Amino acid sequence: MIKKYILAINPGSTSTKVSLFKNEVEVETKKIIHPIDILNKYTNIMEQYEYRLNLIKDWLVDININKGELLAVVGRGGLLKPIPGGTYFVSTPMIEDLGKGLQGAHASNLGAILAKHIGDLYGVNAYIVDPVGVDEFHEVARITGLKELPKVSLIHALNMKAIGHRRAKELGKTLEQSNFIIAHLGGGISVAPFLKGRAIDVNNAIQMGPMSPERSGQLPVGDLIKMCFSGDYTLDQMKQKVQGNGGLISYLNTSDGEEVLARINNGDNYAKLIFDAMAYQISKEIGSCAAVLKGQVENIIITGGLAYSQYLVDYIRDSVSFLAELVVFPGEDEMLALNNGVLRVLQGEESAKIYEDEVANND
């Protein structure tokens, strides 16, 4: 029997998406929904492991995938210790760190663990690709102005790296040979300068940079301190203000970009001001990335769900096109990005990394 498929597993908060790929073609996929009443039976994410695993195994039986047909299994990378980008073997130390939740609890922490079990069951290697905790910062990028608060790398690494690889291939080169500014525009916004394929800086998409549909982005720190100590808000309320109820929601009571654009088309000048402000802030962040790369920018790449907005893209293009050609890859495809990360390893384009070795090198 010929091994021909890569299985990709992407656990979310209320679902687990599974896809089967032959080369770069998705031949089977399913979004397995997890009802809230079932999830409420578990006190934490890790307790959901057996439940989700059995559903994946049942799906593989339903689509008649035999043991000899899988080439590899890849899971969504979770909240791991800071490591460089790339494709990683799932190892015991990685699973231990995910199980402990050292960097926080998140459904994606199950990705590697589920992939490892299925991989062992089918006798193939398990991998992760470009987890959220990718850290390729230059040391100078970590300095914030307050010693107790270093800047932390938090980036939409999976989609941004995948789009970088895609654009580099179009240009006849590798990502490691390229200098790009890549902006992922979604519910959260990451804008990063990529120097020879490495994201050497990035706005922390939760705490810094441009506002987004639901996040405040960078705020006036003095006024923020006063608000925190006013007695009017709890810690949880303040957290919700900046992540969840910030950005477009704070001003317009919606995070739906299409709704905001409809208001603008109907003559709502206030909606236009706020949406323009988000585009202005994104453009300014891109400009700062150009300074980091000392002007050596081959392309500015816009991706993510908001990249479908021609209004937003046009505003950004008008603001930054003097720096470099702007190209757009709207949306994101995490499953294909996971698959392609493993394909690059299997085809000899790059080598799989060892998590514990890269952690030691990063210390």
C-alpha positions as semicolon CSV with decimal commas, in nm:
position;residue;x (nm);y (nm);z (nm)
1;M;0,000;0,000;0,000
2;I;0,140;0,342;-0,101
3;K;0,168;0,607;0,168
4;K;0,015;0,922;0,021
5;Y;-0,174;1,132;0,275
6;I;-0,087;1,392;0,539
7;L;-0,342;1,432;0,816
8;A;-0,375;1,782;0,966
9;I;-0,541;1,840;1,305
10;N;-0,645;2,185;1,429
11;P;-0,820;2,197;1,769
12;G;-1,027;2,507;1,840
13;S;-1,221;2,611;2,147
14;T;-1,549;2,445;2,038
15;S;-1,442;2,235;1,739
16;T;-1,162;2,024;1,596
17;K;-1,092;2,058;1,225
18;V;-0,933;1,763;1,047
19;S;-0,815;1,752;0,686
20;L;-0,650;1,491;0,469
21;F;-0,411;1,612;0,200
22;K;-0,254;1,446;-0,102
23;N;0,040;1,672;-0,182
24;E;-0,120;2,020;-0,164
25;V;-0,474;1,905;-0,245
26;E;-0,725;1,869;0,037
27;V;-0,912;1,545;-0,039
28;E;-1,116;1,512;0,281
29;T;-1,205;1,755;0,558
30;K;-1,442;1,783;0,851
31;K;-1,511;2,036;1,122
32;I;-1,603;1,829;1,426
33;I;-1,829;2,041;1,648
34;H;-1,805;1,997;2,025
35;P;-2,133;2,092;2,197
36;I;-2,093;2,327;2,492
37;D;-2,286;2,094;2,724
38;I;-2,026;1,822;2,659
39;L;-1,726;2,055;2,696
40;N;-1,868;2,181;3,024
41;K;-1,815;1,833;3,169
42;Y;-1,438;1,894;3,157
43;T;-1,260;2,130;3,394
44;N;-0,974;2,210;3,155
45;I;-0,857;2,169;2,795
46;M;-0,632;1,871;2,864
47;E;-0,921;1,668;3,002
48;Q;-1,082;1,687;2,656
49;Y;-0,798;1,486;2,501
50;E;-0,959;1,139;2,495
51;Y;-1,294;1,281;2,384
52;R;-1,144;1,463;2,085
53;L;-0,905;1,178;2,003
54;N;-1,187;0,924;1,974
55;L;-1,381;1,152;1,740
56;I;-1,078;1,183;1,511
57;K;-1,021;0,809;1,513
58;D;-1,388;0,752;1,427
59;W;-1,359;0,995;1,134
60;L;-1,053;0,814;0,997
61;V;-1,249;0,488;1,011
62;D;-1,547;0,650;0,839
63;I;-1,333;0,763;0,543
64;N;-1,151;0,427;0,527
65;I;-0,796;0,542;0,593
66;N;-0,580;0,236;0,648
67;K;-0,256;0,220;0,843
68;G;-0,030;0,217;0,539
69;E;-0,182;0,524;0,373
70;L;-0,059;0,804;0,599
71;L;0,273;0,978;0,532
72;A;0,262;1,193;0,844
73;V;0,037;1,369;1,094
74;V;0,060;1,738;1,180
75;G;-0,111;1,924;1,464
76;R;-0,162;2,293;1,531
77;G;0,124;2,418;1,749
78;G;0,020;2,532;2,095
79;L;0,153;2,777;2,352
80;L;0,509;2,652;2,380
81;K;0,828;2,808;2,506
82;P;0,980;3,067;2,268
83;I;1,129;2,894;1,963
84;P;1,220;2,989;1,605
85;G;0,973;2,924;1,327
86;G;0,972;2,601;1,129
87;T;0,840;2,247;1,131
88;Y;0,906;2,045;1,448
89;F;0,892;1,678;1,540
90;V;0,649;1,623;1,826
91;S;0,869;1,510;2,113
92;T;0,815;1,404;2,474
93;P;0,944;1,736;2,619
94;M;0,707;1,925;2,388
95;I;0,412;1,718;2,504
96;E;0,514;1,767;2,868
97;D;0,529;2,145;2,827
98;L;0,190;2,154;2,655
99;G;0,040;1,933;2,924
100;K;0,165;2,165;3,197
101;G;0,033;2,470;3,015
102;L;0,355;2,658;3,087
103;Q;0,262;2,943;2,853
104;G;-0,113;2,926;2,917
105;A;-0,418;2,711;2,846
106;H;-0,548;2,700;2,488
107;A;-0,723;2,442;2,271
108;S;-0,428;2,445;2,031
109;N;-0,219;2,286;2,307
110;L;-0,395;1,960;2,219
111;G;-0,277;1,970;1,856
112;A;0,064;1,813;1,903
113;I;-0,064;1,562;2,158
114;L;-0,343;1,441;1,931
115;A;-0,107;1,428;1,632
116;K;0,145;1,221;1,828
117;H;-0,114;0,962;1,931
118;I;-0,251;0,925;1,576
119;G;0,103;0,917;1,437
120;D;0,203;0,639;1,674
121;L;-0,116;0,450;1,590
122;Y;-0,040;0,467;1,217
123;G;0,338;0,426;1,250
124;V;0,436;0,770;1,115
125;N;0,599;1,087;1,248
126;A;0,398;1,366;1,408
127;Y;0,482;1,734;1,358
128;I;0,376;2,088;1,439
129;V;0,438;2,396;1,222
130;D;0,506;2,757;1,326
131;P;0,328;2,774;1,663
132;V;0,197;3,100;1,813
133;G;0,503;3,128;2,038
134;V;0,749;3,165;1,750
135;D;1,024;3,399;1,871
136;E;1,287;3,521;1,624
137;F;1,337;3,865;1,775
138;H;1,654;4,063;1,752
139;E;1,751;4,137;2,111
140;V;1,702;4,510;2,062
141;A;1,334;4,446;1,979
142;R;1,270;4,314;2,331
143;I;1,348;4,647;2,500
144;T;1,034;4,847;2,583
145;G;1,144;5,133;2,806
146;L;1,053;4,960;3,132
147;K;1,293;4,689;3,246
148;E;1,024;4,482;3,416
149;L;0,818;4,460;3,097
150;P;1,014;4,313;2,803
151;K;0,838;4,290;2,468
152;V;0,707;3,939;2,401
153;S;0,678;3,777;2,059
154;L;0,314;3,690;1,992
155;I;0,240;3,651;1,623
156;H;0,004;3,486;1,375
157;A;0,306;3,282;1,271
158;L;0,137;2,994;1,092
159;N;-0,047;3,203;0,834
160;M;0,221;3,471;0,799
161;K;0,503;3,223;0,742
162;A;0,289;3,022;0,499
163;I;0,207;3,334;0,296
164;G;0,575;3,432;0,303
165;H;0,674;3,094;0,162
166;R;0,405;3,128;-0,105
167;R;0,515;3,474;-0,218
168;A;0,883;3,381;-0,215
169;K;0,808;3,080;-0,435
170;E;0,627;3,309;-0,681
171;L;0,943;3,521;-0,693
172;G;1,159;3,216;-0,762
173;K;1,331;3,208;-0,426
174;T;1,289;3,079;-0,070
175;L;1,150;3,265;0,229
176;E;1,499;3,252;0,379
177;Q;1,623;3,457;0,082
178;S;1,352;3,722;0,116
179;N;1,281;4,046;0,303
180;F;0,909;4,108;0,347
181;I;0,676;4,308;0,566
182;I;0,376;4,085;0,633
183;A;0,053;4,213;0,790
184;H;-0,205;3,961;0,912
185;L;-0,534;4,148;0,944
186;G;-0,810;3,968;1,132
187;G;-0,975;3,984;1,474
188;G;-0,620;4,046;1,591
189;I;-0,354;4,219;1,383
190;S;0,012;4,120;1,352
191;V;0,256;4,326;1,145
192;A;0,612;4,197;1,122
193;P;0,936;4,264;0,935
194;F;1,076;3,939;0,795
195;L;1,453;3,954;0,749
196;K;1,570;3,653;0,546
197;G;1,258;3,469;0,654
198;R;1,278;3,550;1,026
199;A;1,022;3,766;1,204
200;I;1,274;3,984;1,385
201;D;1,009;4,207;1,546
202;V;0,630;4,221;1,570
203;N;0,364;4,414;1,754
204;N;0,224;4,192;2,028
205;A;-0,118;4,136;1,870
206;I;-0,294;4,141;2,207
207;Q;-0,124;4,437;2,375
208;M;0,042;4,659;2,115
209;G;0,035;4,792;1,761
210;P;-0,274;4,892;1,559
211;M;-0,624;4,858;1,694
212;S;-0,819;4,573;1,538
213;P;-1,188;4,480;1,513
214;E;-1,190;4,366;1,878
215;R;-0,857;4,471;2,034
216;S;-0,750;4,816;2,146
217;G;-0,388;4,797;2,034
218;Q;-0,145;5,048;2,182
219;L;-0,296;5,295;2,431
220;P;-0,185;5,611;2,616
221;V;-0,013;5,442;2,908
222;G;-0,062;5,720;3,165
223;D;-0,435;5,745;3,100
224;L;-0,461;5,365;3,102
225;I;-0,299;5,353;3,449
226;K;-0,550;5,610;3,578
227;M;-0,837;5,406;3,437
228;C;-0,705;5,088;3,601
229;F;-0,684;5,256;3,943
230;S;-1,005;5,458;3,916
231;G;-1,201;5,198;4,110
232;D;-1,456;5,178;3,830
233;Y;-1,325;4,857;3,677
234;T;-1,211;4,514;3,790
235;L;-0,900;4,345;3,649
236;D;-1,115;4,118;3,433
237;Q;-1,317;4,413;3,303
238;M;-1,000;4,595;3,200
239;K;-0,868;4,286;3,025
240;Q;-1,196;4,259;2,836
241;K;-1,178;4,625;2,740
242;V;-0,847;4,587;2,559
243;Q;-0,898;4,234;2,425
244;G;-1,254;4,155;2,326
245;N;-1,427;4,491;2,354
246;G;-1,156;4,716;2,212
247;G;-1,096;4,850;1,862
248;L;-1,398;4,873;1,632
249;I;-1,624;4,725;1,901
250;S;-1,534;5,005;2,143
251;Y;-1,625;5,278;1,893
252;L;-1,889;5,118;1,672
253;N;-2,030;4,826;1,878
254;T;-1,940;4,576;1,608
255;S;-1,634;4,381;1,496
256;D;-1,784;4,306;1,153
257;G;-1,582;4,488;0,889
258;E;-1,854;4,439;0,627
259;E;-2,110;4,603;0,855
260;V;-1,880;4,899;0,910
261;L;-1,824;4,939;0,536
262;A;-2,201;4,927;0,479
263;R;-2,239;5,213;0,727
264;I;-1,970;5,409;0,545
265;N;-2,144;5,352;0,211
266;N;-2,464;5,484;0,370
267;G;-2,294;5,809;0,465
268;D;-2,189;5,735;0,826
269;N;-1,893;5,971;0,864
270;Y;-1,813;5,855;1,217
271;A;-1,782;5,493;1,101
272;K;-1,552;5,615;0,823
273;L;-1,334;5,802;1,072
274;I;-1,289;5,494;1,293
275;F;-1,226;5,252;1,006
276;D;-0,982;5,498;0,853
277;A;-0,808;5,525;1,189
278;M;-0,753;5,149;1,196
279;A;-0,613;5,160;0,841
280;Y;-0,396;5,459;0,938
281;Q;-0,252;5,271;1,236
282;I;-0,183;4,960;1,026
283;S;-0,005;5,175;0,767
284;K;0,204;5,343;1,036
285;E;0,303;5,003;1,177
286;I;0,411;4,890;0,830
287;G;0,621;5,204;0,799
288;S;0,800;5,127;1,125
289;C;0,877;4,777;0,996
290;A;1,040;4,931;0,690
291;A;1,273;5,120;0,923
292;V;1,362;4,794;1,100
293;L;1,458;4,646;0,761
294;K;1,649;4,967;0,675
295;G;1,439;5,009;0,364
296;Q;1,541;4,672;0,218
297;V;1,184;4,555;0,152
298;E;1,093;4,341;-0,148
299;N;0,719;4,325;-0,085
300;I;0,457;4,437;0,162
301;I;0,214;4,147;0,198
302;I;-0,142;4,184;0,329
303;T;-0,328;3,872;0,442
304;G;-0,607;3,761;0,678
305;G;-0,983;3,805;0,669
306;L;-0,978;4,186;0,653
307;A;-0,765;4,166;0,338
308;Y;-1,092;4,098;0,151
309;S;-1,183;4,463;0,213
310;Q;-1,082;4,659;-0,097
311;Y;-1,145;4,982;0,092
312;L;-0,896;4,889;0,363
313;V;-0,636;4,755;0,119
314;D;-0,661;5,068;-0,098
315;Y;-0,609;5,294;0,204
316;I;-0,300;5,098;0,309
317;R;-0,165;5,085;-0,048
318;D;-0,201;5,462;-0,086
319;S;-0,009;5,508;0,239
320;V;0,280;5,264;0,199
321;S;0,329;5,178;-0,168
322;F;0,624;5,418;-0,186
323;L;0,813;5,166;0,029
324;A;0,765;4,853;-0,185
325;E;0,514;4,672;-0,403
326;L;0,208;4,568;-0,204
327;V;0,059;4,225;-0,272
328;V;-0,257;4,079;-0,123
329;F;-0,340;3,721;-0,020
330;P;-0,683;3,751;0,143
331;G;-0,804;3,504;0,404
332;E;-0,605;3,229;0,566
333;D;-0,584;2,852;0,534
334;E;-0,434;2,706;0,846
335;M;-0,489;2,347;0,737
336;L;-0,300;2,395;0,410
337;A;-0,027;2,583;0,600
338;L;0,014;2,287;0,837
339;N;0,025;2,043;0,546
340;N;0,274;2,248;0,347
341;G;0,508;2,279;0,644
342;V;0,534;1,902;0,659
343;L;0,559;1,875;0,279
344;R;0,867;2,100;0,282
345;V;1,032;1,855;0,521
346;L;0,927;1,542;0,332
347;Q;1,046;1,694;0,003
348;G;1,382;1,791;0,149
349;E;1,331;2,169;0,126
350;E;1,395;2,210;0,498
351;S;1,478;1,994;0,799
352;A;1,244;1,922;1,087
353;K;1,360;2,080;1,414
354;I;1,387;1,934;1,762
355;Y;1,187;2,136;2,014
356;E;1,408;2,083;2,318
357;D;1,722;2,168;2,119
358;E;1,574;2,495;1,993
359;V;1,453;2,585;2,344
360;A;1,806;2,533;2,475
361;N;1,948;2,745;2,192
362;N;1,700;3,024;2,267
363;D;1,788;3,041;2,637
